Tab-separated table of C-alpha atoms and ligand atoms in Angstrom:
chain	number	residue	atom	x	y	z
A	1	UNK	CA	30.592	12.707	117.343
A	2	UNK	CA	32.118	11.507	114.021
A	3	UNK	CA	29.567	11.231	111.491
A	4	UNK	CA	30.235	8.483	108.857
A	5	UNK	CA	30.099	8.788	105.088
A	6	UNK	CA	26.679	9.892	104.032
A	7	UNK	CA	27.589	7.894	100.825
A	8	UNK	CA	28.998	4.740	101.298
A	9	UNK	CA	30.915	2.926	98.834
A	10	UNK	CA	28.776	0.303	97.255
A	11	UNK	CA	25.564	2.287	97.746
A	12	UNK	CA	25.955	4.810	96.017
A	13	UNK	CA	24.521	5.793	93.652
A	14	UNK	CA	21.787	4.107	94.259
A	15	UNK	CA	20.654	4.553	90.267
A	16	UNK	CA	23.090	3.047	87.982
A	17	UNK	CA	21.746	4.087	84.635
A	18	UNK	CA	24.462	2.446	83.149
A	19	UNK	CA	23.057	-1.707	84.277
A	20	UNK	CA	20.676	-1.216	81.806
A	21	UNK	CA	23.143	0.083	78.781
A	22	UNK	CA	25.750	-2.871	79.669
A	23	UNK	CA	25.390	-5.391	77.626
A	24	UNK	CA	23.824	-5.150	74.191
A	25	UNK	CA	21.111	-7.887	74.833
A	26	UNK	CA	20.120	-5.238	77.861
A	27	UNK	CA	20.488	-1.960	75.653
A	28	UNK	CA	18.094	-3.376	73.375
A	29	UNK	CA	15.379	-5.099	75.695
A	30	UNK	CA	15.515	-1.307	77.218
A	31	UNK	CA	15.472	0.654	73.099
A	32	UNK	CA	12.413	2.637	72.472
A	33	UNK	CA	12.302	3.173	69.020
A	34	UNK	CA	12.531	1.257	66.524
A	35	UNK	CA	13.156	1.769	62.958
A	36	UNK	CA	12.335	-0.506	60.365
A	37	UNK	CA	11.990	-0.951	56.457
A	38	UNK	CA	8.404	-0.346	56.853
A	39	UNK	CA	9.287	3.581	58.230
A	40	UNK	CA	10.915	4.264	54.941
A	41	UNK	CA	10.159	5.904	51.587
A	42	UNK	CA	12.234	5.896	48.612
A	43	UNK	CA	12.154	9.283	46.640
A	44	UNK	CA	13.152	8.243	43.034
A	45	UNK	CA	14.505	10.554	40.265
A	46	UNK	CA	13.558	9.580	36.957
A	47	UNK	CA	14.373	10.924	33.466
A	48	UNK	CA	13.481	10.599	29.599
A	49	UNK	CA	16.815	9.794	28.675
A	50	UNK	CA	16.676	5.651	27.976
A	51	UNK	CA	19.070	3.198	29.702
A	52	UNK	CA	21.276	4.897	32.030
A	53	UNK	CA	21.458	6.011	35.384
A	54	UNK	CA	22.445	9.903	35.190
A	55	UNK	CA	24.644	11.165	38.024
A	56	UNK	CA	23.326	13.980	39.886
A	57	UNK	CA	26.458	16.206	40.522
A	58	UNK	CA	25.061	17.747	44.430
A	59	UNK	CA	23.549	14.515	45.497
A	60	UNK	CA	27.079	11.457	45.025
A	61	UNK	CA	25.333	8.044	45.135
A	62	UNK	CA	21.687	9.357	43.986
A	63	UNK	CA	21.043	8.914	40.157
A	64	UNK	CA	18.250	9.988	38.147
A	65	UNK	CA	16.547	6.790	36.784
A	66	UNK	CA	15.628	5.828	33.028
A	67	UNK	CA	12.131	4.784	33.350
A	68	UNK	CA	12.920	1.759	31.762
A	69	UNK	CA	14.793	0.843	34.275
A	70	UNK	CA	12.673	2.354	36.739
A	71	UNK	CA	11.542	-1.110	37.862
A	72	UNK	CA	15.134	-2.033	39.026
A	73	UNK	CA	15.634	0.717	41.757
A	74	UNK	CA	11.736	-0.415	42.599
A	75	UNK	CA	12.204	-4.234	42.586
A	76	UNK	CA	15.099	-3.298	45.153
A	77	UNK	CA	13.346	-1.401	47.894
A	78	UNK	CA	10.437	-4.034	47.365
A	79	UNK	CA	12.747	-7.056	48.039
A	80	UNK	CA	14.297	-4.637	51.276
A	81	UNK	CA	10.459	-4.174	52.460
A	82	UNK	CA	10.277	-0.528	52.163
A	83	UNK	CA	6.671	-0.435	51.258
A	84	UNK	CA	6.698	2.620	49.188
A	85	UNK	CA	8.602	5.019	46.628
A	86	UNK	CA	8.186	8.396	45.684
A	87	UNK	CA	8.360	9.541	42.276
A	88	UNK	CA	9.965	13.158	40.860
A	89	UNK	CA	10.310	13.728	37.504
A	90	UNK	CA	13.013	15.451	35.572
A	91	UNK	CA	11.578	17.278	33.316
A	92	UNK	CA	13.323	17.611	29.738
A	93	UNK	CA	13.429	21.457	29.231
A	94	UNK	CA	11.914	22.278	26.088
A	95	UNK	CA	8.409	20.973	27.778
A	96	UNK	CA	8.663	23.299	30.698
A	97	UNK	CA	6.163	26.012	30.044
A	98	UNK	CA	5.053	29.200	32.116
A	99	UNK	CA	1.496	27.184	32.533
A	100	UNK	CA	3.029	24.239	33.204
A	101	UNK	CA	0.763	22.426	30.366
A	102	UNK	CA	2.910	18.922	31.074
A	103	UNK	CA	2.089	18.708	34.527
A	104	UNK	CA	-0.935	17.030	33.489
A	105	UNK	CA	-0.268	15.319	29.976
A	106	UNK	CA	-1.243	11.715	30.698
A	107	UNK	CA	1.681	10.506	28.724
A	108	UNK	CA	4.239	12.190	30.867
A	109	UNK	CA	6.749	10.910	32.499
A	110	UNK	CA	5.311	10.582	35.898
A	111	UNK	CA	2.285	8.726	34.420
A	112	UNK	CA	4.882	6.394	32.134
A	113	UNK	CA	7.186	5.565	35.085
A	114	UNK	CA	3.649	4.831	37.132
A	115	UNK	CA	2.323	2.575	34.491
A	116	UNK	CA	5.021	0.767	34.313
A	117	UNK	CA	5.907	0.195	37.824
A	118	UNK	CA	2.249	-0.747	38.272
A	119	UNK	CA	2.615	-3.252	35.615
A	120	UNK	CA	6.391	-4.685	36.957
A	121	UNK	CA	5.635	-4.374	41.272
A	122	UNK	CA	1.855	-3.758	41.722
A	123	UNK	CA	1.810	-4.364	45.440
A	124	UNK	CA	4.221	-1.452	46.247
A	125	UNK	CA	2.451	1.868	47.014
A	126	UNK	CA	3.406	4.631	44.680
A	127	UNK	CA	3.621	8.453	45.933
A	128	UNK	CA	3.496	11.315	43.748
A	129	UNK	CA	3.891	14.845	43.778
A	130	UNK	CA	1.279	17.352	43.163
A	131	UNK	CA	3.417	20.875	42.535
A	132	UNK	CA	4.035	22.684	39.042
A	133	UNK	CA	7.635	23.056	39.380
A	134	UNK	CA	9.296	19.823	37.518
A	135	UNK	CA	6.563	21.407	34.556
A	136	UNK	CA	7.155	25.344	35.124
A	137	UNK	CA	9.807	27.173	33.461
A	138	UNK	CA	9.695	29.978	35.876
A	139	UNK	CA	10.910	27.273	38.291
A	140	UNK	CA	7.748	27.583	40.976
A	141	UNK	CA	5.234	25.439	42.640
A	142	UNK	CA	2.678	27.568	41.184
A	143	UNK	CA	1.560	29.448	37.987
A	144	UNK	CA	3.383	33.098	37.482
A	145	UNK	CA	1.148	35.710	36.793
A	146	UNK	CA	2.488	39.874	37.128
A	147	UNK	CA	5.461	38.310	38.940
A	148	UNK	CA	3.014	36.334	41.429
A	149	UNK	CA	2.595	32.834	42.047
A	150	UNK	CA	-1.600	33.008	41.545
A	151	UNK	CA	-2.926	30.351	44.373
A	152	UNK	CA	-6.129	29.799	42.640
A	153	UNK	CA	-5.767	29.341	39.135
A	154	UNK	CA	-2.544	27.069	40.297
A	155	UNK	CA	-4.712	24.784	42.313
A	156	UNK	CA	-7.218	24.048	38.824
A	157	UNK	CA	-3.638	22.932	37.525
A	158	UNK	CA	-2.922	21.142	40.617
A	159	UNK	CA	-6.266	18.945	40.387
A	160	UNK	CA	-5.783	18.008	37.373
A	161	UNK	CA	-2.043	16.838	37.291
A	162	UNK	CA	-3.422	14.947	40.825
A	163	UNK	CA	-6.047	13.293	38.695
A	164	UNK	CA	-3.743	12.009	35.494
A	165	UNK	CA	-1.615	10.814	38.014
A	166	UNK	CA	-4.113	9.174	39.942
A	167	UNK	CA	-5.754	7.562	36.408
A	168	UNK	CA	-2.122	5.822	35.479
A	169	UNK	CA	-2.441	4.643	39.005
A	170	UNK	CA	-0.428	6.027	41.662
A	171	UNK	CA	-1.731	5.331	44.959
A	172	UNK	CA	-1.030	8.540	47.290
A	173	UNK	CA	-1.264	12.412	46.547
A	174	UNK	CA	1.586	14.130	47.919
A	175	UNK	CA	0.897	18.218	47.442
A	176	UNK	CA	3.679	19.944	48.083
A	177	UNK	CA	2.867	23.116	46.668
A	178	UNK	CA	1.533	24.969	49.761
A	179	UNK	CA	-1.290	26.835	47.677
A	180	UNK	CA	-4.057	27.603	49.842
A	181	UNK	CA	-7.209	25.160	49.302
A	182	UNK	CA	-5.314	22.153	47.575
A	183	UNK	CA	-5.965	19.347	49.866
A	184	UNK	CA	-9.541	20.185	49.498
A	185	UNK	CA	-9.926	20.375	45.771
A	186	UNK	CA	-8.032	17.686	45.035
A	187	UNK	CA	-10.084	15.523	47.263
A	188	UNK	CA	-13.466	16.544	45.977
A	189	UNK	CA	-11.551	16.288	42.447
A	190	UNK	CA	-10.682	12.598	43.154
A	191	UNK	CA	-13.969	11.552	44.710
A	192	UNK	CA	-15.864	13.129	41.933
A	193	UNK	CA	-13.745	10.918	39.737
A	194	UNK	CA	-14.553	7.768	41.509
A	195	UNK	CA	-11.180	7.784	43.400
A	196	UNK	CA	-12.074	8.158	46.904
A	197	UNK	CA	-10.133	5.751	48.189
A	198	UNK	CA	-6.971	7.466	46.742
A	199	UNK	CA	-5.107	8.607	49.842
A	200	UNK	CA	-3.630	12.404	50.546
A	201	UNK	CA	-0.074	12.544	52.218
A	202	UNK	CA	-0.320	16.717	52.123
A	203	UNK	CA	3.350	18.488	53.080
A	204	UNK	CA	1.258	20.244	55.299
A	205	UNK	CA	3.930	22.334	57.339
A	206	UNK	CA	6.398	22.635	54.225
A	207	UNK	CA	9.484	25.310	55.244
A	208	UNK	CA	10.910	27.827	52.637
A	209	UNK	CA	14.273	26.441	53.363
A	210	UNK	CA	17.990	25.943	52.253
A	211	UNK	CA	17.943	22.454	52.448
A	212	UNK	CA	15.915	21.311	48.653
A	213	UNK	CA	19.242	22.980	47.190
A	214	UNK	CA	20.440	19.010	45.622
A	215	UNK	CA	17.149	18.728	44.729
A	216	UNK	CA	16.289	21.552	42.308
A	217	UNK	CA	19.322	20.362	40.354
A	218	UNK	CA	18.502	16.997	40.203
A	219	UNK	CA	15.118	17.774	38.558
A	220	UNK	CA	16.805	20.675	37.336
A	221	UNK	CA	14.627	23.287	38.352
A	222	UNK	CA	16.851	25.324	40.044
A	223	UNK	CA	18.652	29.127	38.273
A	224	UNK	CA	14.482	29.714	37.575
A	225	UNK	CA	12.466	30.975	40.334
A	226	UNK	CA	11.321	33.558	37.965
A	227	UNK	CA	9.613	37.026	40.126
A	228	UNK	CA	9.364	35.960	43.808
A	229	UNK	CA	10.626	33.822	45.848
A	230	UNK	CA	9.164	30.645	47.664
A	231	UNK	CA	8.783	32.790	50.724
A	232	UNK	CA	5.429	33.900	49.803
A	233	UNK	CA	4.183	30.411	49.725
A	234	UNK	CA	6.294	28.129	51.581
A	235	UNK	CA	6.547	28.854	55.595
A	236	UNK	CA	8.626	30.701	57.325
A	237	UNK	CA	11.932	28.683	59.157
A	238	UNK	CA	10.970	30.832	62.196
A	239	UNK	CA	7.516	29.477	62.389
A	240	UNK	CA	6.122	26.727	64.949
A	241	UNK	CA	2.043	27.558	65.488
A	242	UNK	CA	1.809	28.218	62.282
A	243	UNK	CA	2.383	24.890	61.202
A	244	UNK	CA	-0.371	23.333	63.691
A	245	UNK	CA	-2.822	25.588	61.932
A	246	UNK	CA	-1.849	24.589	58.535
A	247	UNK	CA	-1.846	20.656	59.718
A	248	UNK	CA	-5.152	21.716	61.253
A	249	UNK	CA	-6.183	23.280	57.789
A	250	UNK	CA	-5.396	20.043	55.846
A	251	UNK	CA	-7.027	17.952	58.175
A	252	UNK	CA	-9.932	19.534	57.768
A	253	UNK	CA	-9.787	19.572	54.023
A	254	UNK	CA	-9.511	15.820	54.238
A	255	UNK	CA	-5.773	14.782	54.286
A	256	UNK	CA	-4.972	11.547	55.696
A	257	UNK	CA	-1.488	11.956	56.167
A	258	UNK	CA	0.564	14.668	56.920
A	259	UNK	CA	4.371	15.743	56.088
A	260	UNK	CA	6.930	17.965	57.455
A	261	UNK	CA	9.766	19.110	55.248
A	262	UNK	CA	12.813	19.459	55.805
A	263	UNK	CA	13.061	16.805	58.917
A	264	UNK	CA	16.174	17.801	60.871
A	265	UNK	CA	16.094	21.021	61.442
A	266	UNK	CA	12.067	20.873	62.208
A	267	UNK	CA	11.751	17.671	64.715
A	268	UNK	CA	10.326	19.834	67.075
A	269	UNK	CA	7.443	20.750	64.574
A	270	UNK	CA	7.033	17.202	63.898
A	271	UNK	CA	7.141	16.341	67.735
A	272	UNK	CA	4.251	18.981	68.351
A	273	UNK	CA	2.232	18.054	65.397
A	274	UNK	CA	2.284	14.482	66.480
A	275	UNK	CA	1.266	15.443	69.818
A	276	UNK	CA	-1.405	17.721	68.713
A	277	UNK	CA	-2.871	15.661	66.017
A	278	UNK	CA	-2.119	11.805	66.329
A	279	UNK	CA	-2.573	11.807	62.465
A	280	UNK	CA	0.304	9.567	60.826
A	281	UNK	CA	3.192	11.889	60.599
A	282	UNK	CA	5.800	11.741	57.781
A	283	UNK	CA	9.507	14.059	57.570
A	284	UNK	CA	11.108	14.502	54.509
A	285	UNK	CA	15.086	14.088	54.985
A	286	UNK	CA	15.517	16.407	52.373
A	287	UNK	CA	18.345	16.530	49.388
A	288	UNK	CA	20.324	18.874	51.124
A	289	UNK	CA	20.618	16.722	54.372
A	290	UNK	CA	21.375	14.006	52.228
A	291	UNK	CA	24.196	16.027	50.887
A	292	UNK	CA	25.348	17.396	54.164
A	293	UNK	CA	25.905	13.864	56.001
A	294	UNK	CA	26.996	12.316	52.182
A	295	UNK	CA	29.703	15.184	52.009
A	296	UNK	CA	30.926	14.779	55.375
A	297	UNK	CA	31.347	11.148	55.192
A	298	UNK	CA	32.994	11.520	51.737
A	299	UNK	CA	36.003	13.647	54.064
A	300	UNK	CA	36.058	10.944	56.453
A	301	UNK	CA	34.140	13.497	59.063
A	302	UNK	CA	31.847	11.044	60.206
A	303	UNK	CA	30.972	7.232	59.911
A	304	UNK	CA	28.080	7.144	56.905
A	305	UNK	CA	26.100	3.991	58.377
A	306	UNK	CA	26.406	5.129	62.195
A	307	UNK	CA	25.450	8.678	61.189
A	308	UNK	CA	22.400	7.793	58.650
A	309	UNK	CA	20.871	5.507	61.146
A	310	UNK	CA	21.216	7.817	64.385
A	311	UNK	CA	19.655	10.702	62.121
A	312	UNK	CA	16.245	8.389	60.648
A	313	UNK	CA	15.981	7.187	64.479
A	314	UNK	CA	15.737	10.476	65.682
A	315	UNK	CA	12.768	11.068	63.313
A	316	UNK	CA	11.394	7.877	65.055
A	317	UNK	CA	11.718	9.352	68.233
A	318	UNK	CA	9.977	12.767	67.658
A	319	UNK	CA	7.164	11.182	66.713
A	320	UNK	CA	7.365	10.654	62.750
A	321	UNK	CA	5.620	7.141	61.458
A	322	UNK	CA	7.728	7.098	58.573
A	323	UNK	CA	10.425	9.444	56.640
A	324	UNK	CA	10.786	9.643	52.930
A	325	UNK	CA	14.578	10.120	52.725
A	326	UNK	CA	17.614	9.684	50.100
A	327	UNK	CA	18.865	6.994	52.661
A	328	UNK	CA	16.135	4.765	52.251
A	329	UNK	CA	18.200	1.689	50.515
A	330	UNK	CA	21.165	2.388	52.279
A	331	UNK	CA	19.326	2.210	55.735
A	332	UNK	CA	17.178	-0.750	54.780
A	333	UNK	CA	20.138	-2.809	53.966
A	334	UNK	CA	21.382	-2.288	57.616
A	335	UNK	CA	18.386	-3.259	58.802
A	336	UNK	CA	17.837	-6.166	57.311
A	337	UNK	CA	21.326	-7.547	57.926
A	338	UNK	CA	20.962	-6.918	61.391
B	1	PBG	C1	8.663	20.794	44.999
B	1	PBG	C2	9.448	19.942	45.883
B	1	PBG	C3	10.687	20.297	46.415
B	1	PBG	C4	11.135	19.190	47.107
B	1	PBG	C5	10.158	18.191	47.010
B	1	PBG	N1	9.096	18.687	46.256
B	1	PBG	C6	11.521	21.517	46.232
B	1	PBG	C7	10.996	22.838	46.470
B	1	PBG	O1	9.955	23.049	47.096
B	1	PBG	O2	11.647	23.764	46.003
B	1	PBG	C8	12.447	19.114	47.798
B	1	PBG	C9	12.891	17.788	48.239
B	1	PBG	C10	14.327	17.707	48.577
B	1	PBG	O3	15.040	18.712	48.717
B	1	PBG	O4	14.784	16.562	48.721
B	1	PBG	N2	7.392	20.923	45.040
C-alpha cells in the first residue's frame, strides 16, 4: 500500500509564525513591549565652569553641562516627554576632600543646578545621587578610614548630602553607594525633616563592574580609588540571590523604587527582581555601554539608532519600568518621530 505524504504541500506547517511578522501594521498589532519617552531618564553631567559644554573624551556626544545652561539640556528632554533627569556633578578638584565635606554644602553644585532647574522646568522630576565619590578625593562611595571604606560613619555623610539635596528641591533619592543601612537612614532622615513624601529610587543590586569606566572620567573621579577597591562594597558580577536579598533589604528599609546597574549584562537580575518583587524596576545603561555601542557605531560596526533602540527594548522586555541611560535624547527623538 503506498502511503501518501504525511505533509502535504499547503498544510504544512500548519503554524506559520511568519503571518503575523508580514506586514508591519501586523508586526506591531502583535509587539509586546513598548518603549516610550516616559521609560526614560536623562543622566546629566554638570560642571562649575560657566557657558560651555565640556567634551567628555570616553563618552563622544555626552558633554558635561554649565549649570547655567543646565536648563537647555532640561528644557529638551521636557519638550521630548522624558519625565525625568538625573543629575552628577563634576566636582572641581581642589573641593574634593578625604571627608567629603562638599557632599553636603548647600551651595554646591548639585543644589545650584537643582535650584535652578526648579526655578526654569518645575514639573520635571529631578533625581539625585546620594554617594561620596564626586566629593571624595580618595575616589570612593564612602569615607576612607585605615584604608577602609567605614559603612557607618559614611551613611551620617550620606543623610545629610540626601537632605541638602532634598532642601534645594530635588524630588527622588538615588543611593548608590551600597553602604549597609542607607535606605533606612535616609528615610527616617527625610521624614524627620518633614520630607516624607520625597521618594527613594535605591541602586539596590549595584555590580562592582567594568562598565562606570566613561563615567569616573566624566566626573573625574577615576586614577583615585585610594586603599581598596569597590569590591568590598559593590556586588559581586557573579552574584544573582544576592541581589534579591539586597532588593529585599531596601524594601524593607522603605525604598520605593529599585535600580539595577549596569543593565546589559544583568537583565536576568532585573528579570528576577521584577518577578520576585513587582516593585517599579529601573536599569542603569551605564557609561561604558554607552561607549561600547557609541564606539562601534563610530567604525561603522553597527547602525547607532537600530542598535540603541533594540538594546532600551530589551530592558522593556526583562521587566524594567524605566532605564536611566546616556541614550535618553537620542532614543526619545525616534520615538517621537515615529
Ligand atoms: C557612583 C556612581 C557611579 C555611577 C553612577 N553613580 C560609579 C561608580 O560606582 O563607580 C556609574 C554610572 C555610569 O557608569 O554611567 N556612586
Amino acid at each position: 500500500m503506498s502511503r501518501g505524504p504525511t505533509t502535504p504541500v499547503g498544510k504544512y506547517p500548519q503554524t506559520r509564525m511568519r503571518r503575523n511578522r508580514r506586514h508591519e501594521w501586523s508586526r506591531r498589532m502583535v509587539r509586546e513591549n513598548i518603549l516610550s519617552s516616559s521609560d526614560l531618564i536623562l543622566p546629566i553631567f554638570i560642571s562649575n565652569e560657566m557657558g560651555k559644554l565640556e567634551k567628555i573624551d570616553s563618552m563622544p556626544g555626552i558633554f558635561r553641562h554649565s549649570i547655567d545652561l543646565i536648563s537647555d539640556i532640561v528644557g529638551e528632554a521636557k519638550s521630548l516627554g522624558i519625565p525625568s533627569v538625573a543629575l552628577f556633578p563634576a566636582t572641581p578638584p581642589e573641593l574634593k576632600t578625604p571627608m567629603a565635606e562638599e557632599a553636603y554644602n548647600p551651595n554646591n553644585l548639585i543644589c545650584r543646578a537643582i535650584r535652578i532647574i526648579k526655578e526654569s522646568h518645575p514639573d520635571i522630576g529631578i533625581i539625585c545621587d546620594v554617594a561620596l565619590d564626586p566629593f571624595n578625593s580618595d575616589g570612593h562611595d564612602g569615607i576612607v578610614r585605615d584604608g577602609h571604606v567605614v559603612n557607618d560613619e559614611t551613611i551620617e555623610a550620606l543623610c545629610r548630602q540626601a537632605l541638602v539635596q532634598v532642601e534645594s528641591g530635588c524630588d527622588i533619592i538615588a543611593p548608590s553607594d551600597m553602604m549597609d543601612g542607607r535606605v533606612g537612614a535616609i528615610r527616617e532622615t527625610l521624614d524627620n525633616s518633614g520630607y516624607n513624601h520625597t521618594q527613594i529610587m535605591s541602586y539596590a543590586a549595584k555590580y562592582s563592574s567594568a562598565f562606570y569606566g566613561p563615567f569616573r572620567d566624566a566626573i573625574d573621579s577615576s586614577g583615585f580609588l585610594a586603599g581598596e577597591t569597590k569590591d568590598t562594597y559593590q556586588m559581586d558580577p557573579a552574584n544573582s540571590d544576592e541581589a534579591l536579598r539586597e532588593v529585599a533589604l531596601d524594601i524593607s528599609e522603605g525604598a520605593d523604587m529599585v535600580m539595577i546597574k549596569p543593565g546589559l549584562p544583568y537583565l536576568d537580575i532585573i528579570w528576577r527582581i521584577k518577578e520576585n518583587f513587582g516593585i517599579p524596576t529601573f536599569a542603569y545603561n551605564v557609561s561604558g555601554e554607552y561607549a561600547m555601542l557609541r564606539y562601534a557605531a563610530d567604525s561603522n560596526a553597527i547602525e547607532y539608532t537600530k542598535a540603541i533602540m533594540e538594546t532600551l527594548i530589551s530592558f522593556k522586555r526583562a521587566g524594567c519600568n524605566g532605564v536611566l541611560t546616556y541614550f535618553a535624547l537620542e532614543a526619545a527623538r525616534v520615538i517621537n518621530s515615529q
